[in-house]
XYZ file of C-alpha atoms in Angstrom:
152
model
C 0.000 0.000 0.000
C 1.229 3.485 -0.850
C 2.370 5.767 1.956
C 0.527 9.049 2.579
C 3.416 10.966 0.974
C 3.285 8.728 -2.111
C -0.489 9.198 -2.465
C -0.187 12.995 -2.277
C 2.731 13.040 -4.713
C 0.700 10.913 -7.144
C -2.274 13.290 -6.780
C -0.162 16.317 -7.681
C 1.324 14.597 -10.722
C -2.082 13.287 -11.881
C -3.375 16.872 -12.019
C -0.286 17.829 -14.038
C -1.002 15.035 -16.518
C -4.334 16.772 -17.323
C -5.979 13.333 -17.471
C -8.172 13.721 -14.431
C -9.921 10.336 -14.743
C -7.763 8.605 -12.090
C -7.873 11.415 -9.524
C -11.155 10.414 -7.782
C -9.691 6.949 -7.120
C -7.152 8.550 -4.772
C -9.957 9.730 -2.442
C -12.004 7.754 0.079
C -15.732 7.510 -0.614
C -16.473 9.623 2.482
C -13.628 12.131 2.074
C -14.038 15.860 2.607
C -12.013 18.345 0.560
C -12.168 22.011 1.509
C -10.931 24.449 -1.132
C -10.569 27.373 1.220
C -9.401 30.093 -1.183
C -11.818 29.196 -3.994
C -13.548 32.234 -5.428
C -16.070 33.725 -5.275
C -16.462 31.697 -2.052
C -14.869 28.649 -0.413
C -15.860 25.279 -1.831
C -16.292 21.884 -0.205
C -16.244 18.626 -2.144
C -17.890 15.605 -0.538
C -16.445 12.184 -1.213
C -14.669 10.732 -4.195
C -17.863 11.386 -6.164
C -17.604 15.123 -5.393
C -14.029 15.045 -6.684
C -15.214 13.217 -9.808
C -17.901 15.853 -10.484
C -15.445 18.704 -9.962
C -12.794 17.227 -12.230
C -15.279 16.507 -15.014
C -17.453 19.637 -14.874
C -15.443 22.445 -13.252
C -12.009 21.873 -14.760
C -11.302 22.249 -18.467
C -8.654 19.638 -19.141
C -8.129 20.873 -22.703
C -7.123 24.369 -21.576
C -3.857 23.336 -19.940
C -0.862 22.302 -22.018
C 2.621 21.184 -20.969
C 1.836 21.289 -17.241
C 4.896 20.663 -15.078
C 5.317 20.299 -11.318
C 8.057 22.488 -9.850
C 9.541 22.908 -6.377
C 7.503 20.105 -4.812
C 8.116 19.848 -1.080
C 6.395 17.130 0.957
C 6.228 17.502 4.751
C 5.197 14.370 6.629
C 3.709 15.958 9.748
C 2.129 12.858 11.293
C 1.448 9.203 10.569
C -1.429 10.099 8.225
C -0.926 13.839 7.642
C 1.022 15.295 4.729
C 1.521 18.949 3.838
C 2.579 19.602 0.245
C 3.774 22.800 -1.419
C 4.417 23.121 -5.147
C 4.059 25.165 -8.285
C 2.387 24.205 -11.558
C 3.795 25.773 -14.715
C 2.313 25.391 -18.143
C 0.526 27.036 -21.029
C -3.098 28.208 -21.095
C -4.948 27.766 -24.373
C -7.645 30.240 -23.212
C -5.201 33.112 -22.665
C -2.419 32.062 -25.033
C 0.093 32.634 -22.241
C 2.414 30.696 -19.998
C 1.300 30.512 -16.383
C 2.426 29.664 -12.890
C 0.154 28.588 -10.019
C 1.308 28.148 -6.430
C -0.422 25.551 -4.263
C -0.408 24.056 -0.784
C -2.540 21.265 0.651
C -2.896 19.642 4.053
C -4.097 16.061 3.648
C -4.870 13.032 5.752
C -4.393 9.670 4.070
C -5.651 6.422 5.610
C -5.263 3.001 3.989
C -3.927 4.566 0.789
C -6.880 6.970 0.300
C -7.221 10.682 0.995
C -9.832 11.076 3.754
C -9.549 14.841 4.161
C -7.814 17.705 2.442
C -7.601 21.433 2.991
C -6.516 22.946 -0.316
C -4.978 26.371 -0.789
C -4.609 27.173 -4.491
C -4.144 30.526 -6.182
C -7.664 30.535 -7.587
C -7.280 33.985 -9.121
C -4.499 32.555 -11.286
C -6.559 29.429 -12.014
C -9.550 31.462 -13.192
C -7.329 33.846 -15.153
C -5.741 30.890 -16.943
C -9.211 29.607 -17.819
C -10.114 32.977 -19.346
C -12.676 33.534 -16.567
C -11.158 36.547 -14.784
C -13.786 39.016 -16.125
C -16.554 36.704 -14.877
C -14.897 36.481 -11.449
C -14.488 40.246 -11.157
C -18.117 40.796 -12.126
C -19.294 38.267 -9.539
C -17.105 39.689 -6.774
C -18.387 43.185 -7.518
C -21.974 42.242 -6.702
C -22.921 43.301 -3.145
C -24.811 40.069 -2.453
C -21.784 37.984 -3.371
C -19.556 40.076 -1.128
C -21.975 39.759 1.822
C -22.210 35.993 1.367
C -18.440 35.665 1.245
C -17.704 37.878 4.248
C -20.482 36.470 6.416
C -19.749 32.769 5.949
């Protein structure tokens, strides 16, 4: 069975491969993933099925080209807990530009499956790379959206 550090390392490289089909298999059925810096408001994904929905409906796999993992640092902070820091670099089809996205996650892995994860990604950069920055700015400018975000 893979160690927690190996599972997290595989997760990071699976996202870089831009073939997201194997990613849900790394999560336990009852896992909870909190994407704390997601915009316009934090996001929570329930279970491996929530991961599957997010990777098939919210992420455009065709937009990212030549994605590479850089400066990956894995901190084993407990028997099941792993903290990872890294940077993705690649090319965005939507913007026609190279990009860089910094990331950090705090995960718990039990029996070779991620059971919880707190994800901290640069979502402004993610949305910019997807060509969705104008949409984000419009949404954030709406008073109701701001109130919902601040008062969570």
